[in-house]
Coordinates of C-alpha atoms in Angstrom, one line a residue:
M1 CA 18.7 6.4 10.7
I2 CA 19.9 8.0 14.2
A3 CA 23.5 7.8 14.9
L4 CA 24.7 4.7 16.6
T5 CA 27.8 3.1 17.5
A6 CA 28.7 -0.5 16.2
A7 CA 28.5 -1.8 19.8
E8 CA 25.0 -0.1 20.2
I9 CA 23.9 -1.9 16.9
A10 CA 25.3 -5.2 18.1
A11 CA 23.7 -5.0 21.5
A12 CA 20.2 -4.1 19.8
T13 CA 20.3 -6.9 17.3
G14 CA 21.9 -9.5 19.8
G15 CA 24.7 -9.8 17.3
V16 CA 28.6 -10.6 17.9
L17 CA 30.5 -7.7 16.8
H18 CA 33.7 -8.0 14.4
A19 CA 34.5 -4.1 14.1
D20 CA 35.7 -1.2 16.4
P21 CA 32.9 -1.0 19.1
S22 CA 33.3 2.7 18.8
L23 CA 32.8 2.8 15.1
L24 CA 29.7 5.3 14.2
V25 CA 26.8 4.5 11.8
S26 CA 25.2 7.7 10.8
G27 CA 24.0 6.8 7.3
P28 CA 20.9 5.2 6.1
V29 CA 20.0 1.6 6.6
V30 CA 19.8 -0.4 3.0
V31 CA 19.4 -3.7 1.7
D32 CA 20.6 -3.1 -1.9
S33 CA 24.3 -2.3 -2.3
R34 CA 23.4 0.2 -5.0
D35 CA 21.6 2.3 -2.4
V36 CA 24.7 2.6 0.3
L37 CA 25.7 6.1 1.2
P38 CA 28.7 7.0 3.4
G39 CA 28.5 6.0 6.9
G40 CA 25.4 3.8 6.4
L41 CA 24.4 0.3 7.4
F42 CA 24.2 -2.5 4.8
V43 CA 21.8 -5.3 5.6
A44 CA 23.0 -8.6 3.9
L45 CA 19.7 -10.3 3.3
P46 CA 19.9 -14.0 2.2
G47 CA 17.5 -14.6 -0.9
E48 CA 16.5 -17.5 -3.2
N49 CA 18.1 -15.9 -5.9
V50 CA 20.5 -13.3 -4.8
D51 CA 22.3 -13.4 -1.5
G52 CA 23.1 -10.1 0.1
H53 CA 26.2 -11.4 1.6
D54 CA 27.9 -11.5 -1.8
F55 CA 27.5 -7.6 -2.1
A56 CA 28.9 -6.9 1.3
A57 CA 32.4 -5.8 -0.1
T58 CA 30.8 -3.7 -2.8
A59 CA 28.6 -2.1 0.0
V60 CA 31.7 -1.5 2.1
D61 CA 33.7 0.1 -0.8
A62 CA 30.8 2.2 -1.4
G63 CA 31.0 3.7 1.9
A64 CA 29.0 1.3 4.2
A65 CA 30.3 1.7 7.7
L66 CA 29.1 -1.5 8.8
V67 CA 27.4 -4.9 7.6
L68 CA 24.8 -7.1 9.3
A69 CA 25.1 -10.5 8.5
N70 CA 24.6 -14.2 9.5
R71 CA 28.4 -14.9 9.3
E72 CA 32.1 -13.3 9.2
L73 CA 32.9 -11.7 5.9
R74 CA 36.1 -11.1 4.4
D75 CA 37.2 -9.6 1.1
G76 CA 40.5 -11.5 0.4
D77 CA 42.7 -10.6 3.1
R78 CA 40.3 -7.8 4.5
A79 CA 38.0 -8.4 7.5
L80 CA 34.8 -6.5 6.7
P81 CA 33.3 -4.6 9.7
T82 CA 30.4 -6.8 10.5
V83 CA 27.6 -7.5 13.3
V84 CA 27.1 -11.3 13.0
V85 CA 23.4 -12.4 13.9
D86 CA 21.6 -15.8 13.7
D87 CA 18.6 -14.6 11.4
V88 CA 19.4 -11.2 9.5
E89 CA 15.7 -10.4 8.8
V90 CA 14.8 -10.7 12.6
A91 CA 17.8 -8.7 13.7
L92 CA 16.6 -6.0 11.2
G93 CA 13.3 -5.7 12.9
E94 CA 15.0 -5.6 16.4
L95 CA 17.3 -2.8 15.4
A96 CA 14.1 -1.0 14.3
R97 CA 12.2 -1.7 17.3
T98 CA 15.2 -0.4 19.7
V99 CA 15.5 2.7 17.4
L100 CA 11.8 3.5 17.7
V101 CA 12.0 3.1 21.3
R102 CA 14.9 5.7 21.6
L103 CA 12.9 8.0 19.3
R104 CA 9.8 7.9 21.6
E105 CA 11.8 8.6 24.6
A106 CA 13.7 11.6 23.1
A107 CA 10.3 12.8 21.8
L108 CA 9.2 13.2 25.5
E109 CA 11.9 15.3 26.6
P110 CA 11.5 19.2 26.6
G111 CA 11.6 20.3 23.1
G112 CA 10.9 16.8 21.7
S113 CA 9.1 16.0 18.4
D114 CA 5.9 14.6 20.1
L115 CA 6.3 11.8 17.7
R116 CA 3.1 9.7 16.7
V117 CA 3.0 6.6 14.8
I118 CA 0.2 5.6 12.5
G119 CA -0.4 2.3 11.4
V120 CA -2.6 1.3 8.2
T121 CA -4.2 -2.3 7.4
G122 CA -6.8 -3.5 5.6
S123 CA -7.4 -5.7 2.3
V124 CA -7.9 -2.7 0.0
G125 CA -6.7 0.7 -0.2
K126 CA -3.7 0.4 2.1
T127 CA -1.3 2.3 0.1
T128 CA -3.4 4.9 -1.1
T129 CA -4.6 5.7 2.3
K130 CA -1.0 5.7 3.5
D131 CA 0.0 8.3 0.8
L132 CA -2.9 10.4 1.7
L133 CA -1.8 10.3 5.3
A134 CA 1.8 11.1 4.6
Q135 CA 0.7 14.3 2.6
L136 CA -1.6 15.3 5.3
C137 CA 0.9 14.9 8.2
G138 CA 3.7 16.2 5.8
S139 CA 1.8 19.4 5.7
V140 CA 2.0 20.4 9.3
G141 CA 5.4 18.4 10.4
P142 CA 8.2 16.3 9.5
T143 CA 7.0 12.9 8.3
I144 CA 8.3 9.6 7.3
A145 CA 6.3 7.1 5.3
P146 CA 7.0 4.1 3.3
V147 CA 8.0 4.2 -0.6
R148 CA 5.9 2.2 -2.6
S149 CA 4.2 -0.8 -0.5
F150 CA 7.3 -1.3 2.0
N151 CA 4.5 -3.0 4.2
N152 CA 6.3 -6.4 5.4
E153 CA 9.1 -7.7 7.7
I154 CA 11.7 -6.0 5.6
G155 CA 9.7 -2.8 4.5
L156 CA 8.4 -1.8 7.6
P157 CA 11.8 -1.9 9.7
L158 CA 13.4 0.0 6.9
T159 CA 10.9 2.6 7.1
V160 CA 11.0 2.9 10.8
L161 CA 15.0 3.1 10.5
R162 CA 14.5 6.5 8.2
A163 CA 13.2 8.5 11.1
D164 CA 15.1 10.7 13.3
E165 CA 14.6 13.1 16.2
Q166 CA 13.0 15.5 14.3
T167 CA 10.3 13.2 12.8
R168 CA 6.9 14.2 14.2
F169 CA 4.6 11.5 12.3
L170 CA 5.9 8.2 11.1
V171 CA 3.2 6.5 8.8
L172 CA 3.6 2.8 8.5
E173 CA 1.6 0.6 6.1
M174 CA 1.2 -2.8 7.5
G175 CA 0.4 -5.9 5.1
A176 CA -0.4 -9.6 6.3
S177 CA -0.6 -12.7 4.3
G178 CA -1.2 -15.0 7.4
L179 CA -1.9 -15.0 11.4
G180 CA 0.7 -13.3 13.3
H181 CA 2.2 -11.1 10.7
L182 CA 0.6 -8.0 12.1
T183 CA 1.6 -8.9 15.5
Y184 CA 5.1 -9.3 14.7
L185 CA 5.0 -5.9 12.9
T186 CA 3.2 -4.0 15.7
R187 CA 6.0 -5.5 18.1
I188 CA 8.5 -3.7 16.2
A189 CA 6.3 -0.7 15.8
P190 CA 3.3 -0.2 18.1
P191 CA 0.9 2.4 16.7
D192 CA -0.6 5.2 18.4
V193 CA -3.3 5.4 15.9
A194 CA -4.4 2.0 14.2
V195 CA -6.5 2.3 11.0
V196 CA -8.5 -0.7 9.7
L197 CA -9.9 -0.2 6.2
V198 CA -11.5 -3.5 5.0
V199 CA -11.8 -7.0 5.7
G200 CA -11.9 -8.5 2.1
Q201 CA -10.8 -11.5 0.0
A202 CA -7.1 -10.4 -0.7
H203 CA -4.8 -13.3 0.1
I204 CA -7.8 -15.4 1.3
G205 CA -6.1 -18.5 -0.2
E206 CA -3.3 -17.9 2.0
F207 CA -5.2 -16.8 5.1
G208 CA -7.8 -20.0 4.8
G209 CA -11.1 -18.1 4.9
I210 CA -12.5 -14.6 5.6
E211 CA -12.8 -15.0 9.4
A212 CA -9.0 -15.6 9.6
V213 CA -8.5 -12.5 7.4
A214 CA -10.6 -10.5 10.1
K215 CA -8.6 -11.9 13.0
A216 CA -5.3 -11.3 11.4
K217 CA -6.2 -7.7 10.6
A218 CA -7.6 -7.2 14.1
E219 CA -4.0 -7.8 15.3
I220 CA -3.3 -4.3 14.6
V221 CA -5.6 -3.1 17.0
E222 CA -4.3 -5.5 19.7
G223 CA -0.9 -4.1 18.9
L224 CA -1.8 -0.5 19.8
V225 CA 0.1 1.4 22.7
P226 CA -1.8 1.2 25.9
D227 CA -3.7 4.6 25.1
G228 CA -3.8 4.2 21.3
V229 CA -6.8 5.1 19.0
A230 CA -8.3 2.5 16.8
V231 CA -9.7 4.2 13.5
L232 CA -12.2 1.5 11.9
N233 CA -14.6 1.4 9.1
A234 CA -18.1 1.8 10.2
D235 CA -19.4 -0.1 7.1
D236 CA -17.6 -3.5 7.5
L237 CA -19.1 -5.4 10.3
R238 CA -15.9 -7.4 10.7
V239 CA -14.0 -4.4 11.1
R240 CA -16.3 -2.6 13.5
A241 CA -16.2 -5.5 15.7
M242 CA -12.6 -4.7 16.3
A243 CA -13.7 -1.9 18.7
D244 CA -13.9 -4.5 21.5
L245 CA -10.2 -5.0 21.2
A246 CA -9.3 -1.6 21.4
P247 CA -7.4 -0.3 24.4
G248 CA -8.6 3.3 24.1
E249 CA -10.7 5.6 22.0
V250 CA -12.3 4.1 18.8
V251 CA -13.2 6.5 15.9
L252 CA -15.5 5.3 13.3
F253 CA -15.4 6.4 9.7
G254 CA -17.8 5.6 6.8
E255 CA -21.2 6.0 5.5
S256 CA -22.9 4.5 8.7
S257 CA -25.1 6.8 10.6
D258 CA -22.9 6.5 13.7
A259 CA -19.7 7.3 11.9
A260 CA -17.9 10.0 13.5
V261 CA -16.3 11.0 10.4
H262 CA -18.2 10.7 7.2
A263 CA -18.8 12.4 3.7
R264 CA -21.8 14.3 2.7
D265 CA -22.9 15.3 -0.7
V266 CA -20.6 13.1 -2.8
R267 CA -20.4 13.6 -6.3
L268 CA -18.3 13.0 -9.3
D269 CA -17.0 15.2 -11.7
R270 CA -16.6 14.2 -15.4
A271 CA -13.1 13.0 -14.7
G272 CA -14.5 10.6 -12.0
R273 CA -12.9 12.6 -9.1
A274 CA -15.2 12.8 -6.1
R275 CA -16.2 16.1 -4.4
F276 CA -17.8 16.0 -1.2
T277 CA -18.3 17.5 2.4
L278 CA -16.1 16.1 5.2
V279 CA -18.0 16.0 8.2
E280 CA -16.9 15.1 11.8
R281 CA -19.5 14.7 14.8
T282 CA -18.3 16.1 18.1
R283 CA -19.8 16.2 21.4
D284 CA -20.6 19.8 20.7
G285 CA -22.1 19.4 17.2
E286 CA -20.1 18.9 14.1
E287 CA -17.5 20.4 11.7
A288 CA -17.5 20.4 8.2
A289 CA -15.3 21.4 5.2
E290 CA -15.4 20.9 1.4
V291 CA -13.0 18.5 -0.2
E292 CA -12.2 18.0 -3.9
L293 CA -9.9 14.8 -4.5
R294 CA -7.5 14.6 -7.2
L295 CA -7.9 10.8 -7.2
V296 CA -10.0 9.0 -9.7
G297 CA -12.7 6.8 -8.6
E298 CA -15.6 7.3 -5.9
H299 CA -14.0 4.5 -3.8
H300 CA -11.2 7.0 -3.0
V301 CA -13.8 8.9 -0.8
H302 CA -13.5 5.8 1.7
N303 CA -9.7 6.1 1.6
G304 CA -9.8 9.8 2.1
L305 CA -12.2 9.4 5.2
A306 CA -10.0 6.9 6.6
A307 CA -6.9 9.2 6.4
A308 CA -8.9 12.2 7.6
A309 CA -10.1 10.4 10.9
A310 CA -6.3 9.3 11.3
A311 CA -5.1 12.8 10.9
R312 CA -7.6 14.3 13.2
A313 CA -6.6 11.6 16.1
V314 CA -3.0 13.0 15.9
G315 CA -4.2 16.8 16.1
L316 CA -4.8 18.1 12.6
S317 CA -8.0 20.2 12.2
V318 CA -10.9 19.6 10.0
D319 CA -9.8 22.6 8.0
E320 CA -6.1 21.3 7.6
V321 CA -7.6 17.6 6.7
A322 CA -9.8 19.1 4.0
A323 CA -7.2 21.3 2.6
G324 CA -4.5 18.5 2.5
L325 CA -7.0 16.0 0.8
T326 CA -8.0 18.7 -1.9
A327 CA -4.1 19.1 -2.6
A328 CA -3.0 15.5 -2.5
D329 CA -1.9 13.6 -5.3
A330 CA -1.3 9.9 -6.2
L331 CA 2.2 9.1 -5.0
S332 CA 2.5 5.3 -5.8
P333 CA 2.8 3.9 -9.4
H334 CA 0.2 1.7 -11.2
R335 CA -2.6 2.8 -8.7
M336 CA -5.4 4.5 -10.8
H337 CA -2.8 6.4 -12.6
V338 CA -4.4 8.2 -15.3
V339 CA -2.3 9.2 -18.4
D340 CA -3.7 11.1 -21.5
R341 CA -1.7 10.0 -24.5
P342 CA -1.1 12.2 -27.5
D343 CA -3.2 9.8 -29.8
G344 CA -6.3 10.7 -27.7
V345 CA -6.4 7.5 -25.8
T346 CA -6.6 7.6 -22.0
V347 CA -5.0 4.9 -19.8
V348 CA -5.8 3.9 -16.2
D349 CA -3.1 2.0 -14.9
D350 CA -4.3 0.2 -11.7
S351 CA -2.2 -2.8 -12.2
Y352 CA -0.2 -2.8 -9.1
N353 CA -2.6 -5.2 -7.3
A354 CA -6.1 -6.8 -7.4
N355 CA -8.9 -8.6 -5.4
P356 CA -12.6 -8.8 -6.2
D357 CA -13.4 -5.5 -4.1
S358 CA -10.6 -3.3 -5.8
M359 CA -11.4 -4.9 -9.3
R360 CA -15.0 -3.8 -8.8
A361 CA -14.1 -0.4 -7.7
A362 CA -11.7 0.1 -10.8
L363 CA -14.2 -1.1 -13.3
K364 CA -17.1 1.2 -12.0
A365 CA -14.4 4.2 -12.3
L366 CA -13.9 3.1 -15.7
A367 CA -17.5 3.3 -16.6
V368 CA -17.6 6.8 -15.2
L369 CA -14.5 8.0 -16.9
A370 CA -15.8 6.6 -20.2
G371 CA -19.4 7.8 -19.7
R372 CA -21.7 7.5 -22.7
D373 CA -19.5 9.3 -25.3
R374 CA -16.0 7.3 -25.2
R375 CA -15.5 3.6 -25.5
S376 CA -14.4 1.7 -22.4
V377 CA -11.9 -0.8 -22.5
A378 CA -11.1 -2.9 -19.5
V379 CA -7.6 -5.2 -19.8
L380 CA -7.9 -7.6 -16.9
G381 CA -5.5 -10.2 -15.5
E382 CA -5.7 -12.8 -12.8
M383 CA -6.5 -12.0 -9.1
L384 CA -3.9 -14.3 -7.3
E385 CA -4.1 -15.8 -3.8
L386 CA -7.8 -16.2 -3.7
G387 CA -8.0 -19.8 -3.0
P388 CA -10.8 -22.3 -3.6
G389 CA -13.2 -19.3 -4.6
S390 CA -10.9 -18.0 -7.4
R391 CA -12.8 -19.3 -10.2
D392 CA -16.2 -18.0 -8.7
A393 CA -14.5 -14.5 -8.0
H394 CA -13.2 -14.4 -11.5
D395 CA -16.7 -15.2 -12.9
Q396 CA -18.3 -12.4 -10.8
I397 CA -16.0 -9.8 -12.2
G398 CA -16.7 -11.1 -15.7
R399 CA -20.5 -10.7 -15.0
L400 CA -20.0 -7.0 -13.5
V401 CA -18.2 -6.1 -17.0
V402 CA -21.3 -7.0 -18.8
R403 CA -23.7 -5.2 -16.2
L404 CA -21.5 -2.0 -16.5
N405 CA -21.8 -2.0 -20.2
I406 CA -17.9 -2.0 -20.7
S407 CA -17.3 -1.9 -24.5
L408 CA -14.5 -4.2 -25.0
T409 CA -12.7 -6.5 -22.3
V410 CA -9.4 -7.9 -23.0
V411 CA -8.8 -10.9 -20.5
V412 CA -5.1 -11.7 -20.3
G413 CA -3.8 -15.5 -19.4
E414 CA -5.2 -18.7 -18.7
G415 CA -5.6 -17.9 -15.0
A416 CA -8.1 -15.2 -15.7
R417 CA -10.2 -17.0 -18.1
A418 CA -13.2 -17.3 -15.9
I419 CA -13.6 -13.6 -16.3
R420 CA -14.4 -14.1 -20.1
D421 CA -16.8 -17.1 -19.0
G422 CA -18.6 -14.9 -16.6
A423 CA -19.1 -12.4 -19.2
N424 CA -20.4 -14.9 -21.7
H425 CA -22.7 -16.3 -19.2
E426 CA -24.2 -12.9 -18.2
G427 CA -24.9 -11.9 -21.8
S428 CA -21.7 -10.9 -23.6
W429 CA -21.7 -11.7 -27.2
G430 CA -19.6 -11.3 -30.4
D431 CA -16.1 -9.7 -29.7
E432 CA -16.9 -7.7 -26.5
V433 CA -14.8 -10.1 -24.6
V434 CA -11.3 -11.3 -26.1
L435 CA -9.0 -14.0 -24.4
A436 CA -5.2 -13.3 -24.9
E437 CA -3.1 -16.1 -23.9
D438 CA -0.2 -13.8 -22.6
L439 CA 1.0 -10.1 -22.3
E440 CA 2.5 -10.1 -25.6
A441 CA -0.7 -11.3 -27.2
A442 CA -2.6 -8.5 -25.3
G443 CA -0.2 -5.9 -26.4
R444 CA -0.2 -6.8 -30.1
F445 CA -3.9 -6.8 -29.9
L446 CA -4.5 -3.4 -28.1
E447 CA -1.7 -1.9 -30.5
H448 CA -4.3 -2.4 -33.4
E449 CA -7.7 -2.2 -31.7
L450 CA -7.3 1.1 -29.6
R451 CA -8.5 4.2 -31.0
E452 CA -8.8 7.9 -30.2
G453 CA -11.3 8.4 -27.5
D454 CA -10.8 5.1 -25.8
V455 CA -10.5 4.8 -22.0
V456 CA -8.4 1.8 -21.0
L457 CA -8.3 0.3 -17.7
V458 CA -5.2 -2.0 -17.0
K459 CA -5.9 -4.2 -13.7
S460 CA -4.6 -7.3 -12.2
S461 CA -2.5 -8.8 -9.3
Y462 CA 1.2 -7.7 -9.4
G463 CA 2.2 -11.2 -10.0
A464 CA 0.1 -11.4 -13.1
G465 CA 2.5 -9.1 -14.7
L466 CA -0.2 -6.6 -16.2
W467 CA 2.1 -3.7 -14.9
K468 CA 4.3 -4.3 -17.7
L469 CA 1.8 -3.6 -20.1
G470 CA 0.7 -0.7 -18.1
D471 CA 4.1 0.7 -18.7
R472 CA 4.0 -0.1 -22.2
L473 CA 0.5 1.6 -22.9
V474 CA 1.7 4.9 -21.3
G475 CA 4.9 4.6 -23.3
E476 CA 7.2 4.2 -20.1
A477 CA 10.3 2.2 -20.1
V478 CA 9.7 -1.5 -18.9
S479 CA 12.2 -2.6 -16.4

């Protein structure tokens, strides 16, 4: 975070200061006392299971200069340096909003960084697109982007507060599980460029319907700065319609004939990685460059095009974008992470999250990876937050498994049972589909069943817990 006095932090958060007003806070802002560095700010978030206020003294002992809290704090006879606010989470957002305003003002000064903020949302592909953009932008200037999926009311402000006067690009992932969420996030960090990937069925149970999902995702476009650029998926009619809400330029990406940024001659190699010609149509014709993605799955072409369009909007050349996409790696764990084990089994760990769209994409990637000479094994768990259509959505995935000729499907948990039912209804027979009651049962089954040459996909919503099985299959420690 940029250096601020305790008085400035109190003013930004609307809090009451219980510390020396001139106290300088120059270290990082953290919510975990184990992450404290000297001179930083510890944000004492209350929680259902753990209350950050209980760790404030530990944070100060570790070097935190100041604590953001909802009450005065003492450690025995010692008063802890504190800014007291009514709502710690809201205050964290206000602090981030104030810091970003200052950074934007500084960026306009002679010699400033010309800071650009890019926001990414969508039902599928947010984190991968964010990771691609972070690497593209990072190749040409100092860039801040979220670790993992820091995309909510806590993660986004923490990401903003990592920026400083040298930051040229601030890439933000913006998640929503209800109306008004993106309005809140864009108030903290209004984007210069807003990317909308897909309006899909993720969290549809919480939204109450697909049109509500579209309305919620559109909030990122409405939250653009006055001359901001909307980067929209031309192939999704609900996303395309958001162009009417854009305050400035609209850039379309995708397969549609009028998409300014699109891919030509897409082909997959034996490992399921896409190669294509990146094309941008301009008023003077078109520019093109070759891309060879390192990411597994044809669906990543879509994410690559979104990242390319956003990167072009902040000034990267087509050649820089193509080179950056070719060099980009998968940064976040449990997202199409491919590991070749010593015993000849290939594990594709895509267990961080799942919805019908991402589940279909992962299964198609599995079929390509396995080809005709390797056995394909799908280990599938529940897709959460799908609402009344959940059973039908799982049933459809089961039917797709059969159509893709997946050799063996292990359905994990009662919540995913409809996957097995769908496969059976589509024509699966014998032992092609197995129902395991829990993670342990699935793990024991796979230990005895997997053999050299198998390609194994692990996929579910995070809350279903199959990421633990993914860790186990690739031999990593399960936390």
